Short mmCIF file of C-alpha atoms and ligand atoms in Angstrom, two decimals:
data_model
loop_
_atom_site.label_atom_id
_atom_site.label_comp_id
_atom_site.label_asym_id
_atom_site.label_seq_id
_atom_site.Cartn_x
_atom_site.Cartn_y
_atom_site.Cartn_z
CA UNK C 1 0.00 0.00 0.00
CA UNK C 2 1.50 3.25 -1.14
CA UNK C 3 0.31 6.80 -0.78
CA UNK C 4 2.03 8.64 -3.62
CA UNK C 5 2.17 12.34 -4.58
CA UNK C 6 -0.28 11.44 -7.34
CA UNK C 7 -2.77 10.17 -4.75
CA UNK C 8 -2.23 13.32 -2.69
CA UNK C 9 -2.84 15.49 -5.76
CA UNK C 10 -6.08 13.62 -6.48
CA UNK C 11 -7.16 14.16 -2.86
CA UNK C 12 -6.54 17.89 -3.15
CA UNK C 13 -8.76 17.94 -6.25
CA UNK C 14 -11.45 15.99 -4.40
CA UNK C 15 -11.30 18.52 -1.56
CA UNK C 16 -11.77 21.35 -4.10
CA UNK C 17 -14.92 19.59 -5.33
CA UNK C 18 -16.21 19.24 -1.75
CA UNK C 19 -15.59 22.96 -1.14
CA UNK C 20 -17.50 23.76 -4.37
CA UNK C 21 -20.35 21.60 -3.04
CA UNK C 22 -20.53 23.67 0.15
CA UNK C 23 -18.34 21.89 2.72
CA UNK C 24 -16.75 24.63 4.83
CA UNK C 25 -15.11 23.06 7.88
CA UNK C 26 -11.33 23.24 7.53
CA UNK C 27 -10.97 20.40 10.07
CA UNK C 28 -13.17 18.11 7.94
CA UNK C 29 -11.42 19.06 4.70
CA UNK C 30 -7.97 18.57 6.27
CA UNK C 31 -8.93 15.08 7.50
CA UNK C 32 -10.18 14.11 4.02
CA UNK C 33 -6.98 15.52 2.53
CA UNK C 34 -4.89 13.33 4.82
CA UNK C 35 -6.69 9.93 4.81
CA UNK C 36 -5.74 7.75 1.80
CA UNK C 37 -9.21 6.68 0.65
CA UNK C 38 -7.72 4.29 -1.91
CA UNK C 39 -6.53 2.04 0.98
CA UNK C 40 -10.20 1.48 1.89
CA UNK C 41 -11.25 0.20 -1.55
CA UNK C 42 -10.51 -3.04 -3.34
CA UNK C 43 -7.53 -2.66 -5.65
CA UNK C 44 -9.79 -2.90 -8.71
CA UNK C 45 -11.38 0.41 -7.69
CA UNK C 46 -8.17 2.08 -6.56
CA UNK C 47 -7.89 4.34 -9.61
CA UNK C 48 -11.43 5.63 -8.93
CA UNK C 49 -10.93 6.25 -5.22
CA UNK C 50 -10.85 10.04 -5.52
CA UNK C 51 -13.97 10.39 -7.58
CA UNK C 52 -16.88 11.72 -5.60
CA UNK C 53 -18.73 8.38 -5.71
CA UNK C 54 -19.79 5.49 -3.52
CA UNK C 55 -18.15 2.12 -4.40
CA UNK C 56 -18.76 -1.54 -3.54
CA UNK C 57 -16.69 -2.88 -0.61
CA UNK C 58 -17.98 -6.46 -0.61
CA UNK C 59 -20.91 -8.16 1.18
CA UNK C 60 -23.28 -5.98 -0.92
CA UNK C 61 -22.16 -2.87 0.96
CA UNK C 62 -20.65 0.43 -0.18
CA UNK C 63 -18.16 2.98 1.07
CA UNK C 64 -20.12 6.27 1.28
CA UNK C 65 -19.56 9.02 -1.25
CA UNK C 66 -16.90 11.52 -0.02
CA UNK C 67 -19.46 14.33 -0.07
CA UNK C 68 -21.73 12.33 2.24
CA UNK C 69 -18.82 11.58 4.61
CA UNK C 70 -17.86 15.28 4.65
CA UNK C 71 -21.48 16.40 5.12
CA UNK C 72 -22.21 14.07 8.04
CA UNK C 73 -18.86 14.83 9.66
CA UNK C 74 -19.42 18.58 9.38
CA UNK C 75 -22.83 18.24 11.08
CA UNK C 76 -21.16 16.39 13.98
CA UNK C 77 -19.00 19.46 14.77
CA UNK C 78 -16.21 17.24 16.12
CA UNK C 79 -14.15 18.49 19.06
CA UNK C 80 -10.95 16.68 20.09
CA UNK C 81 -11.78 13.97 22.64
CA UNK C 82 -15.42 13.62 21.61
CA UNK C 83 -16.61 10.09 22.26
CA UNK C 84 -18.37 8.99 19.07
CA UNK C 85 -20.42 5.94 18.19
CA UNK C 86 -20.63 5.02 14.50
CA UNK C 87 -23.18 2.51 13.22
CA UNK C 88 -21.94 0.79 10.04
CA UNK C 89 -18.14 0.49 10.06
CA UNK C 90 -18.11 -0.75 6.46
CA UNK C 91 -14.67 -0.02 4.99
CA UNK C 92 -13.62 1.97 8.08
CA UNK C 93 -13.11 5.18 6.06
CA UNK C 94 -15.64 7.33 7.93
CA UNK C 95 -14.21 6.10 11.25
CA UNK C 96 -10.71 6.99 10.03
CA UNK C 97 -11.79 10.56 9.22
CA UNK C 98 -13.36 10.98 12.68
CA UNK C 99 -10.31 9.51 14.40
CA UNK C 100 -7.97 11.79 12.44
CA UNK C 101 -9.98 14.75 13.79
CA UNK C 102 -9.17 13.72 17.35
CA UNK C 103 -12.38 11.92 18.28
CA UNK C 104 -12.45 8.71 20.30
CA UNK C 105 -14.30 6.44 17.89
CA UNK C 106 -16.37 3.31 18.58
CA UNK C 107 -17.87 1.62 15.53
CA UNK C 108 -20.33 -1.27 15.11
CA UNK C 109 -20.69 -3.46 12.01
CA UNK C 110 -23.06 -6.38 11.35
CA UNK C 111 -20.84 -8.08 8.75
CA UNK C 112 -17.98 -9.80 10.57
CA UNK C 113 -15.64 -9.98 7.51
CA UNK C 114 -16.03 -6.25 6.82
CA UNK C 115 -15.44 -5.43 10.48
CA UNK C 116 -12.25 -7.51 10.62
CA UNK C 117 -10.89 -6.04 7.40
CA UNK C 118 -11.59 -2.47 8.54
CA UNK C 119 -10.06 -3.13 11.97
CA UNK C 120 -6.83 -4.47 10.42
CA UNK C 121 -6.49 -1.51 8.09
CA UNK C 122 -7.18 1.06 10.81
CA UNK C 123 -4.54 -0.61 12.99
CA UNK C 124 -2.02 -0.49 10.15
CA UNK C 125 -2.70 3.23 9.75
CA UNK C 126 -2.25 3.70 13.50
CA UNK C 127 -5.82 4.95 13.89
CA UNK C 128 -7.22 3.79 17.20
CA UNK C 129 -10.82 2.99 16.40
CA UNK C 130 -12.60 0.42 18.58
CA UNK C 131 -14.79 -1.84 16.48
CA UNK C 132 -17.47 -4.30 17.46
CA UNK C 133 -19.33 -6.97 15.54
CA UNK C 134 -23.00 -6.67 16.33
CA UNK C 135 -26.36 -5.04 15.77
CA UNK C 136 -26.20 -1.26 15.68
CA UNK C 137 -29.82 -0.98 16.88
CA UNK C 138 -28.56 -2.06 20.30
CA UNK C 139 -25.76 0.51 20.45
CA UNK C 140 -22.77 -0.14 22.75
CA UNK C 141 -24.19 0.08 26.30
CA UNK C 142 -20.85 -0.78 27.98
CA UNK C 143 -19.28 2.34 26.47
CA UNK C 144 -22.29 4.70 26.80
CA UNK C 145 -22.94 7.57 27.09
CA UNK C 146 -21.59 9.07 23.86
CA UNK C 147 -21.11 12.74 22.99
CA UNK C 148 -22.12 12.14 19.41
CA UNK C 149 -23.41 9.40 17.09
CA UNK C 150 -23.26 8.90 13.36
CA UNK C 151 -25.37 6.33 11.53
CA UNK C 152 -23.98 5.46 8.08
CA UNK C 153 -26.82 3.21 6.89
CA UNK C 154 -30.41 4.19 6.13
CA UNK C 155 -32.45 3.80 9.32
CA UNK C 156 -36.21 3.19 9.02
CA UNK C 157 -36.62 4.85 12.45
CA UNK C 158 -34.44 6.56 15.05
CA UNK C 159 -33.49 3.62 17.30
CA UNK C 160 -34.58 4.17 20.94
CA UNK C 161 -31.53 2.41 22.34
CA UNK C 162 -29.23 4.84 20.53
CA UNK C 163 -31.15 7.87 21.82
CA UNK C 164 -30.78 6.48 25.38
CA UNK C 165 -27.02 6.10 24.96
CA UNK C 166 -26.55 9.70 23.77
CA UNK C 167 -25.46 12.31 26.36
CA UNK C 168 -27.74 15.23 27.15
CA UNK C 169 -26.52 17.98 24.81
CA UNK C 170 -25.28 15.28 22.42
CA UNK C 171 -25.79 15.16 18.66
CA UNK C 172 -26.89 12.25 16.45
CA UNK C 173 -26.52 12.50 12.67
CA UNK C 174 -28.74 9.87 11.08
CA UNK C 175 -30.29 9.31 7.64
CA UNK C 176 -33.91 8.27 8.22
CA UNK C 177 -36.19 6.67 5.63
CA UNK C 178 -36.77 3.54 3.57
CA UNK C 179 -35.76 3.99 -0.11
CA UNK C 180 -34.57 7.58 0.22
CA UNK C 181 -33.41 8.98 3.54
CA UNK C 182 -33.61 12.46 5.03
CA UNK C 183 -30.42 13.43 6.81
CA UNK C 184 -31.38 14.41 10.33
CA UNK C 185 -29.31 16.16 12.95
CA UNK C 186 -30.87 15.35 16.33
CA UNK C 187 -29.89 17.27 19.43
CA UNK C 188 -30.78 15.64 22.74
CA UNK C 189 -31.86 18.62 24.85
CA UNK C 190 -33.03 16.56 27.81
CA UNK C 191 -34.03 12.95 28.60
CA UNK C 192 -37.41 13.54 26.96
CA UNK C 193 -36.74 16.55 24.76
CA UNK C 194 -35.09 16.53 21.35
CA UNK C 195 -34.63 19.02 18.53
CA UNK C 196 -34.48 17.71 14.95
CA UNK C 197 -33.09 19.59 11.96
CA UNK C 198 -33.52 18.10 8.45
CA UNK C 199 -30.80 18.38 5.80
CA UNK C 200 -32.07 17.01 2.50
CA UNK C 201 -32.20 13.62 0.84
CA UNK C 202 -29.50 10.94 0.63
CA UNK C 203 -29.36 7.27 -0.34
CA UNK C 204 -27.74 4.69 1.93
CA UNK C 205 -27.71 0.91 2.15
CA UNK C 206 -30.38 -0.10 4.70
CA UNK C 207 -29.81 -0.42 8.44
CA UNK C 208 -30.89 -4.03 8.97
CA UNK C 209 -32.33 -5.37 12.18
CA UNK C 210 -31.35 -8.47 14.17
CA UNK C 211 -29.30 -9.99 11.41
CA UNK C 212 -25.70 -9.67 12.51
CA UNK C 213 -23.69 -12.26 10.55
N1 LIG F 1 -19.17 4.10 7.24
C1 LIG F 1 -18.92 3.17 6.16
C2 LIG F 1 -20.14 3.04 5.25
C3 LIG F 1 -20.57 1.63 5.14
S1 LIG F 1 -22.12 1.31 4.40
C4 LIG F 1 -17.67 3.52 5.39
O1 LIG F 1 -17.06 4.57 5.65
O2 LIG F 1 -17.23 2.72 4.54
C5 LIG F 1 -23.11 0.95 5.82
C6 LIG F 1 -22.71 -0.21 6.65
O3 LIG F 1 -23.70 -0.39 7.66
C7 LIG F 1 -22.61 -1.56 5.94
O4 LIG F 1 -21.31 -2.08 6.07
C8 LIG F 1 -23.65 -2.43 6.64
O5 LIG F 1 -23.25 -3.80 6.77
C9 LIG F 1 -23.77 -1.76 7.99
N2 LIG F 1 -25.02 -2.03 8.72
C10 LIG F 1 -26.28 -2.16 8.24
N3 LIG F 1 -27.15 -2.40 9.24
C11 LIG F 1 -26.42 -2.46 10.39
C12 LIG F 1 -26.74 -2.70 11.76
N4 LIG F 1 -27.99 -2.94 12.18
N5 LIG F 1 -25.72 -2.69 12.66
C13 LIG F 1 -24.44 -2.46 12.28
N6 LIG F 1 -24.08 -2.23 11.00
C14 LIG F 1 -25.05 -2.21 10.05
#
C-alpha cells in the first residue's frame, strides 16, 4: 500500500470539489486531505478512489460518497476527545476521518468480515478505532454515554436504544427513511426533549435489524 504524490494530488482535487459543493469546515477538509481513501477500496477500484462516488466494498455494501462523509462529519462538529459511536463500520473510512480529527471512535458493524478487514487496516494506519461486531440498533451500552453518534446506513426509524445512549446535549446524525433517507441532525436537549433539523435527501444501504452475521 503506497500513498504517492499522485494520490495526494487527487485528494486535493477531491477537496476542491467538496468545497465547491458547500463543505466549509477546515478540520473536515484537512482530514479528508490526509486519509488515503484508496486504501479502503478493493484494488480494482483504486484508480477511482478520488472520484466523488460510492463504491462496492464487498458483502453488498458500499463505502459512502466523499461528499456524504464530509457532510455528516461537518454536522457532527467534532471536538478533540469527543466520544463517538458510529453505526456501520463498512470499509472503516468514515471512522478513520473521525479519528484523524481527534475523536475517540467506537464503531459497530453487522458483517464480521467487513469489520475484521476495517479493523486491520485502521490498525495499520495507526488509527485507534474500537470496532465491534453486532447489531447497531442495540448501540454499545458498555461504552455509553456518547457525545455524538453517526449512523452510516439508512435507518427506518431513530433507534430508541441509541437515543438512550446519547449524552444530554449530544448530537446524532442519522439518515432516516426507507428507499430515500432524510439526513437528520438530532440534538438531545433533555431525557425527553429533542430538537431535529432536516438536511435534505440521501441514499444509503439499509440499516438491517437483528441480522448480525
Ligand atoms: N461508514 C462506512 C459506510 C458503510 S455502508 C464507510 O465509511 O465505509 C453501511 C454499513 O452499515 C454496511 O457495512 C452495513 O453492513 C452496515 N449495517 C447495516 N445495518 C447495520 C446494523 N444494524 N448494525 C451495524 N451495521 C449495520
